[in-house]
Amino acid sequence: MNTGSDGMGKVAVVVDEADDEQPERPLGSRAPEYIQRRRVLHLSWQVGVFVVGLAVVGAGVAMLVLPGPGWLVIFAGMAIWGTEFVWAQLVLRWTKRKVTEAAQRALDPKVRRRNMILTALGLTIVGVLSAVYLWQYGLTLPWKVGE
């Protein structure tokens, strides 16, 4: 059996390098170079990006109470802000990390088993309560069908 050591007293060190992970982009503006070189043009670019991002985030917030993919639109607005503002890039990195961690926790076999048991238990309770209600009161429709 190969333990990874080279001999007595020497231990091999394995560096975990994931092939699918991409290096993180540097923080800062992603505006074209000719815009970044001119201060007034860059400032107006930032104002434009902020206004467009604000409109998209505002639409997403409205979609939280109205029909529509509210959170998806909010994150799209954050991505628009992230093209220009470091604070938005940091928020997006934090959000991506938390979503990845939550997905990994959800894929844990123990968590999946617990969630399936809780779902089955909840559906059983709802089924039993529905059966008791129907047995006690019967199925009466609020409208008259036969007349």
PDB file of C-alpha atoms in Angstrom:
ATOM      1  CA  MET A   1       0.000   0.000   0.000  1.00  0.00           C
ATOM      2  CA  ASN A   2       1.375   3.402  -0.991  1.00  0.00           C
ATOM      3  CA  THR A   3       0.985   5.909   1.827  1.00  0.00           C
ATOM      4  CA  GLY A   4       2.469   8.775  -0.117  1.00  0.00           C
ATOM      5  CA  SER A   5       5.635   9.021   1.978  1.00  0.00           C
ATOM      6  CA  ASP A   6       9.102   8.946   0.477  1.00  0.00           C
ATOM      7  CA  GLY A   7      10.701   7.146   3.356  1.00  0.00           C
ATOM      8  CA  MET A   8      11.226   7.341   7.094  1.00  0.00           C
ATOM      9  CA  GLY A   9      10.364  10.722   8.523  1.00  0.00           C
ATOM     10  CA  LYS A  10       9.281  12.235   5.216  1.00  0.00           C
ATOM     11  CA  VAL A  11       5.658  12.964   4.416  1.00  0.00           C
ATOM     12  CA  ALA A  12       4.325  13.805   0.993  1.00  0.00           C
ATOM     13  CA  VAL A  13       2.145  16.905   0.853  1.00  0.00           C
ATOM     14  CA  VAL A  14      -0.749  16.916  -1.587  1.00  0.00           C
ATOM     15  CA  VAL A  15      -1.904  20.248  -2.897  1.00  0.00           C
ATOM     16  CA  ASP A  16      -5.616  20.253  -3.686  1.00  0.00           C
ATOM     17  CA  GLU A  17      -6.023  21.987  -7.018  1.00  0.00           C
ATOM     18  CA  ALA A  18      -9.518  21.858  -8.450  1.00  0.00           C
ATOM     19  CA  ASP A  19      -9.553  21.862 -12.232  1.00  0.00           C
ATOM     20  CA  ASP A  20     -13.042  23.326 -12.503  1.00  0.00           C
ATOM     21  CA  GLU A  21     -12.367  26.381 -10.327  1.00  0.00           C
ATOM     22  CA  GLN A  22     -11.539  29.497 -12.252  1.00  0.00           C
ATOM     23  CA  PRO A  23      -9.269  32.147 -10.792  1.00  0.00           C
ATOM     24  CA  GLU A  24     -11.276  35.071  -9.480  1.00  0.00           C
ATOM     25  CA  ARG A  25     -11.234  38.184 -11.587  1.00  0.00           C
ATOM     26  CA  PRO A  26      -9.514  41.211 -10.147  1.00  0.00           C
ATOM     27  CA  LEU A  27     -11.789  43.717  -8.478  1.00  0.00           C
ATOM     28  CA  GLY A  28     -12.492  47.032 -10.107  1.00  0.00           C
ATOM     29  CA  SER A  29     -13.980  48.634 -13.161  1.00  0.00           C
ATOM     30  CA  ARG A  30     -14.501  46.618 -16.328  1.00  0.00           C
ATOM     31  CA  ALA A  31     -15.121  49.684 -18.443  1.00  0.00           C
ATOM     32  CA  PRO A  32     -13.168  49.893 -21.705  1.00  0.00           C
ATOM     33  CA  GLU A  33      -9.679  51.355 -21.375  1.00  0.00           C
ATOM     34  CA  TYR A  34     -10.445  54.542 -23.322  1.00  0.00           C
ATOM     35  CA  ILE A  35     -13.315  55.275 -20.916  1.00  0.00           C
ATOM     36  CA  GLN A  36     -11.190  54.634 -17.832  1.00  0.00           C
ATOM     37  CA  ARG A  37      -8.499  57.047 -19.043  1.00  0.00           C
ATOM     38  CA  ARG A  38     -10.873  60.009 -19.181  1.00  0.00           C
ATOM     39  CA  ARG A  39     -12.167  60.983 -15.741  1.00  0.00           C
ATOM     40  CA  VAL A  40     -15.374  62.745 -16.848  1.00  0.00           C
ATOM     41  CA  LEU A  41     -16.259  59.944 -19.261  1.00  0.00           C
ATOM     42  CA  HIS A  42     -15.553  57.296 -16.625  1.00  0.00           C
ATOM     43  CA  LEU A  43     -17.681  59.102 -14.045  1.00  0.00           C
ATOM     44  CA  SER A  44     -20.577  59.387 -16.487  1.00  0.00           C
ATOM     45  CA  TRP A  45     -20.113  55.679 -17.332  1.00  0.00           C
ATOM     46  CA  GLN A  46     -20.357  54.823 -13.626  1.00  0.00           C
ATOM     47  CA  VAL A  47     -23.488  56.955 -13.226  1.00  0.00           C
ATOM     48  CA  GLY A  48     -25.059  55.202 -16.217  1.00  0.00           C
ATOM     49  CA  VAL A  49     -24.182  51.741 -14.868  1.00  0.00           C
ATOM     50  CA  PHE A  50     -25.551  52.712 -11.461  1.00  0.00           C
ATOM     51  CA  VAL A  51     -28.832  53.999 -12.896  1.00  0.00           C
ATOM     52  CA  VAL A  52     -29.352  50.934 -15.107  1.00  0.00           C
ATOM     53  CA  GLY A  53     -28.476  48.602 -12.201  1.00  0.00           C
ATOM     54  CA  LEU A  54     -30.799  50.526  -9.896  1.00  0.00           C
ATOM     55  CA  ALA A  55     -33.662  50.191 -12.394  1.00  0.00           C
ATOM     56  CA  VAL A  56     -33.099  46.443 -12.698  1.00  0.00           C
ATOM     57  CA  VAL A  57     -32.821  45.947  -8.909  1.00  0.00           C
ATOM     58  CA  GLY A  58     -35.941  48.093  -8.419  1.00  0.00           C
ATOM     59  CA  ALA A  59     -37.835  45.956 -10.924  1.00  0.00           C
ATOM     60  CA  GLY A  60     -36.647  42.852  -9.069  1.00  0.00           C
ATOM     61  CA  VAL A  61     -37.829  44.216  -5.735  1.00  0.00           C
ATOM     62  CA  ALA A  62     -41.217  44.970  -7.306  1.00  0.00           C
ATOM     63  CA  MET A  63     -41.320  41.395  -8.630  1.00  0.00           C
ATOM     64  CA  LEU A  64     -40.960  40.075  -5.096  1.00  0.00           C
ATOM     65  CA  VAL A  65     -44.602  41.055  -4.514  1.00  0.00           C
ATOM     66  CA  LEU A  66     -45.739  40.992  -8.151  1.00  0.00           C
ATOM     67  CA  PRO A  67     -45.542  38.038 -10.536  1.00  0.00           C
ATOM     68  CA  GLY A  68     -42.051  37.498 -11.857  1.00  0.00           C
ATOM     69  CA  PRO A  69     -38.623  36.139 -10.992  1.00  0.00           C
ATOM     70  CA  GLY A  70     -37.791  38.760  -8.361  1.00  0.00           C
ATOM     71  CA  TRP A  71     -34.572  37.330  -6.885  1.00  0.00           C
ATOM     72  CA  LEU A  72     -33.208  36.466 -10.316  1.00  0.00           C
ATOM     73  CA  VAL A  73     -33.736  40.037 -11.514  1.00  0.00           C
ATOM     74  CA  ILE A  74     -32.209  41.453  -8.321  1.00  0.00           C
ATOM     75  CA  PHE A  75     -29.073  39.359  -8.843  1.00  0.00           C
ATOM     76  CA  ALA A  76     -28.974  40.468 -12.482  1.00  0.00           C
ATOM     77  CA  GLY A  77     -28.997  44.080 -11.300  1.00  0.00           C
ATOM     78  CA  MET A  78     -26.217  43.274  -8.840  1.00  0.00           C
ATOM     79  CA  ALA A  79     -24.253  41.743 -11.721  1.00  0.00           C
ATOM     80  CA  ILE A  80     -24.723  44.962 -13.689  1.00  0.00           C
ATOM     81  CA  TRP A  81     -23.415  46.936 -10.709  1.00  0.00           C
ATOM     82  CA  GLY A  82     -20.620  44.392 -10.363  1.00  0.00           C
ATOM     83  CA  THR A  83     -19.211  45.405 -13.735  1.00  0.00           C
ATOM     84  CA  GLU A  84     -18.228  48.745 -12.252  1.00  0.00           C
ATOM     85  CA  PHE A  85     -18.333  48.775  -8.447  1.00  0.00           C
ATOM     86  CA  VAL A  86     -16.080  46.806  -6.090  1.00  0.00           C
ATOM     87  CA  TRP A  87     -18.716  46.578  -3.342  1.00  0.00           C
ATOM     88  CA  ALA A  88     -21.125  44.839  -5.724  1.00  0.00           C
ATOM     89  CA  GLN A  89     -18.381  42.452  -6.852  1.00  0.00           C
ATOM     90  CA  LEU A  90     -17.717  41.537  -3.212  1.00  0.00           C
ATOM     91  CA  VAL A  91     -21.432  41.000  -2.542  1.00  0.00           C
ATOM     92  CA  LEU A  92     -21.706  38.771  -5.618  1.00  0.00           C
ATOM     93  CA  ARG A  93     -18.656  36.724  -4.583  1.00  0.00           C
ATOM     94  CA  TRP A  94     -20.073  36.276  -1.075  1.00  0.00           C
ATOM     95  CA  THR A  95     -23.477  35.287  -2.480  1.00  0.00           C
ATOM     96  CA  LYS A  96     -21.923  32.800  -4.905  1.00  0.00           C
ATOM     97  CA  ARG A  97     -19.892  31.242  -2.099  1.00  0.00           C
ATOM     98  CA  LYS A  98     -22.942  30.934   0.180  1.00  0.00           C
ATOM     99  CA  VAL A  99     -25.085  29.428  -2.596  1.00  0.00           C
ATOM    100  CA  THR A 100     -22.361  26.897  -3.384  1.00  0.00           C
ATOM    101  CA  GLU A 101     -22.065  25.972   0.301  1.00  0.00           C
ATOM    102  CA  ALA A 102     -25.846  25.564   0.585  1.00  0.00           C
ATOM    103  CA  ALA A 103     -25.915  23.363  -2.515  1.00  0.00           C
ATOM    104  CA  GLN A 104     -23.162  21.179  -1.081  1.00  0.00           C
ATOM    105  CA  ARG A 105     -25.037  20.872   2.227  1.00  0.00           C
ATOM    106  CA  ALA A 106     -28.236  19.982   0.379  1.00  0.00           C
ATOM    107  CA  LEU A 107     -26.437  17.202  -1.500  1.00  0.00           C
ATOM    108  CA  ASP A 108     -25.171  15.648   1.736  1.00  0.00           C
ATOM    109  CA  PRO A 109     -26.794  12.187   2.040  1.00  0.00           C
ATOM    110  CA  LYS A 110     -27.726  12.715   5.700  1.00  0.00           C
ATOM    111  CA  VAL A 111     -29.435  16.024   4.948  1.00  0.00           C
ATOM    112  CA  ARG A 112     -31.247  14.568   1.929  1.00  0.00           C
ATOM    113  CA  ARG A 113     -32.442  11.600   3.995  1.00  0.00           C
ATOM    114  CA  ARG A 114     -33.659  13.916   6.773  1.00  0.00           C
ATOM    115  CA  ASN A 115     -35.468  16.141   4.265  1.00  0.00           C
ATOM    116  CA  MET A 116     -37.149  13.144   2.611  1.00  0.00           C
ATOM    117  CA  ILE A 117     -38.266  11.793   6.012  1.00  0.00           C
ATOM    118  CA  LEU A 118     -39.642  15.194   7.054  1.00  0.00           C
ATOM    119  CA  THR A 119     -41.442  15.573   3.714  1.00  0.00           C
ATOM    120  CA  ALA A 120     -42.979  12.106   3.984  1.00  0.00           C
ATOM    121  CA  LEU A 121     -44.019  12.787   7.579  1.00  0.00           C
ATOM    122  CA  GLY A 122     -45.581  16.131   6.621  1.00  0.00           C
ATOM    123  CA  LEU A 123     -47.481  14.612   3.687  1.00  0.00           C
ATOM    124  CA  THR A 124     -48.721  11.786   5.930  1.00  0.00           C
ATOM    125  CA  ILE A 125     -50.005  14.262   8.530  1.00  0.00           C
ATOM    126  CA  VAL A 126     -51.752  16.352   5.847  1.00  0.00           C
ATOM    127  CA  GLY A 127     -53.281  13.182   4.353  1.00  0.00           C
ATOM    128  CA  VAL A 128     -54.567  11.946   7.710  1.00  0.00           C
ATOM    129  CA  LEU A 129     -56.022  15.352   8.605  1.00  0.00           C
ATOM    130  CA  SER A 130     -57.702  15.583   5.184  1.00  0.00           C
ATOM    131  CA  ALA A 131     -59.162  12.083   5.568  1.00  0.00           C
ATOM    132  CA  VAL A 132     -60.506  12.908   9.056  1.00  0.00           C
ATOM    133  CA  TYR A 133     -62.060  16.126   7.761  1.00  0.00           C
ATOM    134  CA  LEU A 134     -63.691  14.369   4.799  1.00  0.00           C
ATOM    135  CA  TRP A 135     -64.955  11.557   7.049  1.00  0.00           C
ATOM    136  CA  GLN A 136     -66.384  14.040   9.535  1.00  0.00           C
ATOM    137  CA  TYR A 137     -67.905  16.612   7.172  1.00  0.00           C
ATOM    138  CA  GLY A 138     -67.943  14.952   3.766  1.00  0.00           C
ATOM    139  CA  LEU A 139     -67.200  16.572   0.437  1.00  0.00           C
ATOM    140  CA  THR A 140     -69.635  19.445  -0.041  1.00  0.00           C
ATOM    141  CA  LEU A 141     -69.071  21.778  -2.910  1.00  0.00           C
ATOM    142  CA  PRO A 142     -69.827  25.462  -2.439  1.00  0.00           C
ATOM    143  CA  TRP A 143     -71.991  25.532  -5.561  1.00  0.00           C
ATOM    144  CA  LYS A 144     -74.985  23.462  -6.668  1.00  0.00           C
ATOM    145  CA  VAL A 145     -74.063  21.228  -9.557  1.00  0.00           C
ATOM    146  CA  GLY A 146     -77.164  19.052  -9.996  1.00  0.00           C
ATOM    147  CA  GLU A 147     -79.875  21.727 -10.266  1.00  0.00           C
TER     148      GLU A 147
END
